[in-house]
Amino acid sequence: QGGILFLEDVNEHPYRIERMLLQLHEAGVLASQQAIILGHFNQYRLYEVDRGYQLDSAIRYIREHLTKKIPILTGLPFGHQANKLTLPVGAQATLDYNGAGFHLKANW
């Protein structure tokens, strides 16, 4: 409630990530956040049956259905990747963002 939600995953197809985001949206979890930050969703392989559906399409769909007051930011390097940030769960943090990018600051 009122936090910054961080999400990332590996080996999940874009349609599955869309389904997970929609479940969080329908449950009211996304709407209760101050911001949503998405990391990398990698190590999946698109197949012909995916018909070119990309993760950007899923994120765009969620943005269209979520209030504009809650930013969905992408590209934070954390989780399952070689060079990553360590994010302290439960720490007090501030997030500043604009068209050029975002700055996350936490005290722990």
XYZ file of C-alpha atoms in Angstrom:
108
model
C 0.000 0.000 0.000
C 1.548 3.281 -1.118
C 4.887 1.735 -2.017
C 7.109 1.297 -5.025
C 6.504 -2.092 -6.608
C 9.524 -3.718 -8.271
C 8.934 -6.565 -10.736
C 11.186 -8.662 -12.960
C 11.281 -12.260 -14.146
C 13.129 -14.720 -16.356
C 11.921 -17.153 -18.987
C 8.350 -15.848 -19.076
C 6.673 -14.996 -22.353
C 5.140 -11.517 -22.734
C 1.581 -12.886 -22.689
C 2.261 -14.527 -19.315
C 3.679 -11.296 -17.900
C 0.613 -9.472 -19.192
C -1.595 -12.016 -17.424
C 0.315 -11.562 -14.152
C 0.131 -7.758 -14.411
C -3.599 -7.929 -15.178
C -4.179 -10.127 -12.118
C -2.348 -7.583 -9.952
C -4.343 -4.791 -11.582
C -7.715 -6.513 -11.077
C -6.814 -7.249 -7.437
C -6.139 -3.536 -6.864
C -2.441 -4.054 -6.120
C -1.148 -1.825 -8.925
C -3.563 1.012 -8.137
C -2.410 1.091 -4.505
C 1.235 1.827 -5.414
C 3.027 5.151 -5.772
C 5.057 3.762 -8.689
C 5.772 0.529 -10.522
C 9.302 -0.208 -11.673
C 9.938 -3.038 -14.094
C 13.335 -4.640 -14.469
C 14.404 -6.963 -17.235
C 12.189 -9.790 -18.411
C 14.650 -11.921 -20.320
C 15.682 -15.409 -21.375
C 12.419 -16.145 -23.137
C 12.197 -17.092 -26.779
C 9.384 -15.892 -29.002
C 7.675 -18.513 -31.143
C 5.614 -18.239 -34.306
C 2.400 -18.719 -32.305
C 3.266 -15.579 -30.332
C 2.474 -13.659 -33.540
C 5.023 -10.972 -32.720
C 3.431 -10.053 -29.372
C 6.106 -8.172 -27.408
C 6.437 -7.184 -23.768
C 6.114 -3.513 -24.755
C 2.550 -4.269 -25.870
C 1.697 -5.744 -22.467
C 3.185 -2.760 -20.627
C 1.355 -0.316 -22.905
C -1.941 -2.131 -22.224
C -1.445 -1.902 -18.454
C -0.529 1.797 -18.719
C -3.764 2.442 -20.606
C -5.832 0.819 -17.854
C -4.042 2.259 -14.832
C -4.464 5.797 -13.577
C -1.940 8.210 -15.074
C -0.902 9.258 -11.551
C 0.990 5.974 -11.105
C 4.081 5.836 -13.310
C 5.254 2.558 -14.793
C 8.993 2.872 -15.323
C 11.138 0.295 -17.119
C 14.754 -0.740 -17.356
C 15.925 -0.802 -13.734
C 18.797 -3.311 -13.579
C 17.956 -5.663 -10.705
C 17.160 -9.319 -10.249
C 18.331 -12.037 -12.616
C 21.164 -10.339 -14.478
C 24.929 -9.980 -14.143
C 25.196 -6.249 -13.357
C 22.449 -5.270 -10.956
C 21.352 -3.058 -8.133
C 20.544 -4.358 -4.693
C 17.109 -3.208 -3.593
C 16.333 -3.214 0.125
C 12.861 -4.564 0.751
C 10.889 -2.385 3.147
C 13.297 0.573 3.136
C 12.080 4.152 2.829
C 12.769 5.364 -0.710
C 12.097 8.320 -2.945
C 11.662 8.268 -6.686
C 12.117 11.235 -8.999
C 11.349 10.816 -12.674
C 10.946 12.823 -15.859
C 11.236 12.258 -19.592
C 15.002 11.788 -19.333
C 14.841 8.965 -16.794
C 14.458 8.323 -13.101
C 16.444 8.490 -9.886
C 15.754 6.130 -7.003
C 17.181 6.930 -3.575
C 16.803 4.749 -0.476
C 18.091 5.013 3.071
C 18.821 1.871 5.012
